[in-house]
Amino acid sequence: QSGGSRTLEAEESEAWSAGFAWDQPFSNEFGLSLGVTYYEIEVTNTIIEPTGQFIVNDCYNSLTGNSVFCGRIQRDLSDPTLPTLTLLDQGFLNRDKETARGVDINLTFDDQWTFFERPVDVGVDITANRNLERSTLFVDDEGNPDADTFHGEFGSPLWNVRTAFRFDYDDFRLTWETRYLSSVKQD
């Protein structure tokens, strides 16, 4: 069963960030800049529509045993040797709280080098994100919390880094990009 709900609350969020930017003042020979930003985002009453598989997985694999999704499963227990799922309620609902915290780091370097007596503009851009928290909280009808953290797990690595090297000569540009994702685990 899926569809709308008359019991949804309005989704709200609070966010704040603080950061700084620095450009090297020592020389006009090259460019070097660094920017760092800390962010914190908290969303309450996030509106979600869980899939049937998510509902089953969260109920049966809950680390706390308080999954709010167990109440969205109806079973036919008339034959105890063969319990059957008869209904999965996939309707919209509010997630009580979702939190994301992290640090964004940006480093840029630009210079002009000479190769075979020809000027080549060289640049390096590094963009990194350090995931400090990625979590959700559900509270069931009896007030039992079911909290889960995702940072460092599949889909939410602790580090996500992208590096781009640029070499420009006349009308040509050669770019080499790499991406690094830190190792992840799964509960």
mmCIF file of C-alpha atoms in Angstrom:
data_model
loop_
_atom_site.group_PDB
_atom_site.id
_atom_site.type_symbol
_atom_site.label_atom_id
_atom_site.label_comp_id
_atom_site.label_asym_id
_atom_site.label_seq_id
_atom_site.Cartn_x
_atom_site.Cartn_y
_atom_site.Cartn_z
ATOM 1 C CA GLN A 1 0.000 0.000 0.000
ATOM 2 C CA SER A 2 1.390 3.406 -0.877
ATOM 3 C CA GLY A 3 0.112 6.935 -1.179
ATOM 4 C CA GLY A 4 -0.483 10.123 0.736
ATOM 5 C CA SER A 5 -1.111 10.753 4.393
ATOM 6 C CA ARG A 6 -3.269 13.229 6.298
ATOM 7 C CA THR A 7 -1.010 13.108 9.355
ATOM 8 C CA LEU A 8 2.127 14.670 7.836
ATOM 9 C CA GLU A 9 3.793 17.580 9.619
ATOM 10 C CA ALA A 10 5.562 20.422 7.804
ATOM 11 C CA GLU A 11 9.216 19.747 7.053
ATOM 12 C CA GLU A 12 11.550 22.272 8.722
ATOM 13 C CA SER A 13 15.307 22.739 8.808
ATOM 14 C CA GLU A 14 18.008 24.705 10.547
ATOM 15 C CA ALA A 15 21.457 25.136 9.109
ATOM 16 C CA TRP A 16 24.534 27.141 9.839
ATOM 17 C CA SER A 17 28.039 27.289 8.488
ATOM 18 C CA ALA A 18 31.286 29.078 9.246
ATOM 19 C CA GLY A 19 34.365 29.291 7.122
ATOM 20 C CA PHE A 20 37.296 31.280 5.887
ATOM 21 C CA ALA A 21 39.096 31.921 2.607
ATOM 22 C CA TRP A 22 42.787 32.709 2.212
ATOM 23 C CA ASP A 23 44.743 33.872 -0.869
ATOM 24 C CA GLN A 24 48.519 33.857 -0.627
ATOM 25 C CA PRO A 25 49.828 37.434 -0.545
ATOM 26 C CA PHE A 26 53.541 36.613 -0.904
ATOM 27 C CA SER A 27 54.044 36.575 -4.668
ATOM 28 C CA ASN A 28 52.402 37.457 -7.973
ATOM 29 C CA GLU A 29 54.328 34.607 -9.599
ATOM 30 C CA PHE A 30 51.681 32.009 -8.731
ATOM 31 C CA GLY A 31 48.195 31.784 -7.294
ATOM 32 C CA LEU A 32 47.359 29.789 -4.192
ATOM 33 C CA SER A 33 44.083 29.911 -2.293
ATOM 34 C CA LEU A 34 42.493 27.871 0.454
ATOM 35 C CA GLY A 35 38.904 27.820 1.645
ATOM 36 C CA VAL A 36 37.491 25.821 4.560
ATOM 37 C CA THR A 37 33.837 25.698 5.603
ATOM 38 C CA TYR A 38 32.203 23.861 8.498
ATOM 39 C CA TYR A 39 28.500 23.135 8.052
ATOM 40 C CA GLU A 40 25.716 21.696 10.145
ATOM 41 C CA ILE A 41 22.241 20.908 8.785
ATOM 42 C CA GLU A 42 19.358 19.541 10.826
ATOM 43 C CA VAL A 43 16.048 18.687 9.181
ATOM 44 C CA THR A 44 13.022 17.832 11.303
ATOM 45 C CA ASN A 45 9.882 16.124 10.040
ATOM 46 C CA THR A 46 11.524 15.153 6.758
ATOM 47 C CA ILE A 47 8.834 13.751 4.474
ATOM 48 C CA ILE A 48 9.824 10.346 3.121
ATOM 49 C CA GLU A 49 8.153 7.492 1.252
ATOM 50 C CA PRO A 50 9.909 4.257 2.266
ATOM 51 C CA THR A 51 10.000 1.313 -0.118
ATOM 52 C CA GLY A 52 8.698 -2.103 0.901
ATOM 53 C CA GLN A 53 12.218 -3.536 0.985
ATOM 54 C CA PHE A 54 13.439 -0.681 3.188
ATOM 55 C CA ILE A 55 10.573 -1.265 5.626
ATOM 56 C CA VAL A 56 11.331 -4.981 5.912
ATOM 57 C CA ASN A 57 15.109 -4.425 6.199
ATOM 58 C CA ASP A 58 14.799 -1.706 8.826
ATOM 59 C CA CYS A 59 12.345 -3.709 10.930
ATOM 60 C CA TYR A 60 14.278 -6.954 10.913
ATOM 61 C CA ASN A 61 17.781 -5.472 11.006
ATOM 62 C CA SER A 62 17.241 -2.651 13.516
ATOM 63 C CA LEU A 63 20.185 -2.405 15.897
ATOM 64 C CA THR A 64 17.992 -0.987 18.664
ATOM 65 C CA GLY A 65 14.978 -3.233 18.104
ATOM 66 C CA ASN A 66 12.731 -0.146 18.106
ATOM 67 C CA SER A 67 12.172 0.308 14.386
ATOM 68 C CA VAL A 68 9.082 2.399 13.680
ATOM 69 C CA PHE A 69 8.709 0.466 10.454
ATOM 70 C CA CYS A 70 7.673 -2.785 12.167
ATOM 71 C CA GLY A 71 4.237 -1.225 12.718
ATOM 72 C CA ARG A 72 3.936 -0.804 8.929
ATOM 73 C CA ILE A 73 4.021 -4.573 8.402
ATOM 74 C CA GLN A 74 0.955 -6.771 8.795
ATOM 75 C CA ARG A 75 1.335 -10.540 9.007
ATOM 76 C CA ASP A 76 -0.975 -13.513 8.641
ATOM 77 C CA LEU A 77 -0.099 -15.697 11.621
ATOM 78 C CA SER A 78 -2.943 -18.192 11.190
ATOM 79 C CA ASP A 79 -0.335 -20.846 10.296
ATOM 80 C CA PRO A 80 2.603 -20.364 12.727
ATOM 81 C CA THR A 81 4.842 -22.553 10.570
ATOM 82 C CA LEU A 82 4.336 -20.271 7.555
ATOM 83 C CA PRO A 83 3.933 -16.610 8.640
ATOM 84 C CA THR A 84 3.082 -14.483 5.622
ATOM 85 C CA LEU A 85 3.375 -10.737 5.071
ATOM 86 C CA THR A 86 -0.041 -9.488 4.014
ATOM 87 C CA LEU A 87 0.524 -5.721 3.894
ATOM 88 C CA LEU A 88 3.448 -3.289 3.710
ATOM 89 C CA ASP A 89 2.377 0.309 4.307
ATOM 90 C CA GLN A 90 4.662 2.410 2.068
ATOM 91 C CA GLY A 91 2.737 5.647 2.603
ATOM 92 C CA PHE A 92 4.410 8.977 3.275
ATOM 93 C CA LEU A 93 5.580 9.700 6.806
ATOM 94 C CA ASN A 94 7.726 12.153 8.742
ATOM 95 C CA ARG A 95 11.243 11.237 9.803
ATOM 96 C CA ASP A 96 11.766 12.909 13.187
ATOM 97 C CA LYS A 97 15.268 14.235 12.599
ATOM 98 C CA GLU A 98 18.016 14.015 9.996
ATOM 99 C CA THR A 99 21.440 15.537 10.627
ATOM 100 C CA ALA A 100 24.460 16.221 8.430
ATOM 101 C CA ARG A 101 27.696 17.817 9.661
ATOM 102 C CA GLY A 102 30.996 18.148 7.879
ATOM 103 C CA VAL A 103 33.864 20.227 6.579
ATOM 104 C CA ASP A 104 34.415 21.321 2.961
ATOM 105 C CA ILE A 105 37.987 22.096 1.922
ATOM 106 C CA ASN A 106 38.973 23.772 -1.361
ATOM 107 C CA LEU A 107 42.582 24.317 -2.452
ATOM 108 C CA THR A 108 43.560 25.941 -5.767
ATOM 109 C CA PHE A 109 47.013 26.425 -7.263
ATOM 110 C CA ASP A 110 47.739 28.237 -10.568
ATOM 111 C CA ASP A 111 51.092 28.937 -12.194
ATOM 112 C CA GLN A 112 52.788 29.205 -15.569
ATOM 113 C CA TRP A 113 55.601 26.793 -16.370
ATOM 114 C CA THR A 114 57.817 26.490 -19.401
ATOM 115 C CA PHE A 115 58.072 23.209 -21.334
ATOM 116 C CA PHE A 116 60.305 23.073 -24.433
ATOM 117 C CA GLU A 117 60.558 26.883 -24.321
ATOM 118 C CA ARG A 118 56.764 27.262 -24.478
ATOM 119 C CA PRO A 119 54.545 28.670 -21.710
ATOM 120 C CA VAL A 120 52.056 26.234 -20.207
ATOM 121 C CA ASP A 121 49.442 27.315 -17.673
ATOM 122 C CA VAL A 122 49.245 24.750 -14.874
ATOM 123 C CA GLY A 123 46.485 24.441 -12.321
ATOM 124 C CA VAL A 124 45.495 22.107 -9.527
ATOM 125 C CA ASP A 125 42.072 22.115 -7.863
ATOM 126 C CA ILE A 126 41.444 19.971 -4.811
ATOM 127 C CA THR A 127 37.927 19.730 -3.394
ATOM 128 C CA ALA A 128 37.475 17.619 -0.276
ATOM 129 C CA ASN A 129 34.632 16.863 2.088
ATOM 130 C CA ARG A 130 35.105 15.381 5.562
ATOM 131 C CA ASN A 131 31.855 13.822 6.723
ATOM 132 C CA LEU A 132 31.541 14.253 10.510
ATOM 133 C CA GLU A 133 27.956 13.105 10.986
ATOM 134 C CA ARG A 134 25.156 11.681 8.894
ATOM 135 C CA SER A 135 22.340 10.367 11.047
ATOM 136 C CA THR A 136 18.603 9.840 11.289
ATOM 137 C CA LEU A 137 16.207 9.563 14.207
ATOM 138 C CA PHE A 138 12.750 8.017 14.275
ATOM 139 C CA VAL A 139 10.515 7.919 17.333
ATOM 140 C CA ASP A 140 7.738 5.334 17.396
ATOM 141 C CA ASP A 141 4.218 5.902 18.733
ATOM 142 C CA GLU A 142 5.296 4.824 22.240
ATOM 143 C CA GLY A 143 8.168 7.361 22.267
ATOM 144 C CA ASN A 144 10.982 4.836 21.700
ATOM 145 C CA PRO A 145 13.852 6.354 19.688
ATOM 146 C CA ASP A 146 15.464 4.484 16.795
ATOM 147 C CA ALA A 147 18.653 6.334 15.861
ATOM 148 C CA ASP A 148 21.038 5.319 13.104
ATOM 149 C CA THR A 149 24.318 6.788 11.895
ATOM 150 C CA PHE A 150 25.561 6.503 8.343
ATOM 151 C CA HIS A 151 28.845 8.426 8.171
ATOM 152 C CA GLY A 152 31.602 6.039 7.223
ATOM 153 C CA GLU A 153 29.088 3.594 5.762
ATOM 154 C CA PHE A 154 28.211 2.785 2.156
ATOM 155 C CA GLY A 155 26.983 5.925 0.381
ATOM 156 C CA SER A 156 28.407 8.259 3.033
ATOM 157 C CA PRO A 157 32.221 7.900 3.195
ATOM 158 C CA LEU A 158 34.243 9.827 5.777
ATOM 159 C CA TRP A 159 36.342 11.418 2.997
ATOM 160 C CA ASN A 160 35.357 12.378 -0.538
ATOM 161 C CA VAL A 161 38.195 14.079 -2.445
ATOM 162 C CA ARG A 162 38.332 15.227 -6.065
ATOM 163 C CA THR A 163 41.591 16.447 -7.597
ATOM 164 C CA ALA A 164 41.896 18.022 -11.045
ATOM 165 C CA PHE A 165 45.173 18.849 -12.806
ATOM 166 C CA ARG A 166 44.990 21.266 -15.769
ATOM 167 C CA PHE A 167 47.596 21.992 -18.423
ATOM 168 C CA ASP A 168 46.726 24.760 -20.918
ATOM 169 C CA TYR A 169 48.752 25.516 -24.049
ATOM 170 C CA ASP A 170 47.350 27.861 -26.706
ATOM 171 C CA ASP A 171 43.834 26.594 -27.473
ATOM 172 C CA PHE A 172 44.396 23.154 -25.934
ATOM 173 C CA ARG A 173 43.706 21.888 -22.445
ATOM 174 C CA LEU A 174 44.737 18.574 -20.931
ATOM 175 C CA THR A 175 42.887 17.629 -17.747
ATOM 176 C CA TRP A 176 43.503 14.714 -15.434
ATOM 177 C CA GLU A 177 41.007 14.117 -12.624
ATOM 178 C CA THR A 178 41.057 11.664 -9.755
ATOM 179 C CA ARG A 179 38.465 10.920 -7.124
ATOM 180 C CA TYR A 180 39.104 9.324 -3.768
ATOM 181 C CA LEU A 181 36.429 7.866 -1.495
ATOM 182 C CA SER A 182 37.558 6.521 1.859
ATOM 183 C CA SER A 183 36.731 2.950 2.713
ATOM 184 C CA VAL A 184 33.232 2.280 4.009
ATOM 185 C CA LYS A 185 31.613 -0.366 6.155
ATOM 186 C CA GLN A 186 28.079 -1.631 6.456
ATOM 187 C CA ASP A 187 26.256 -2.583 9.652
#
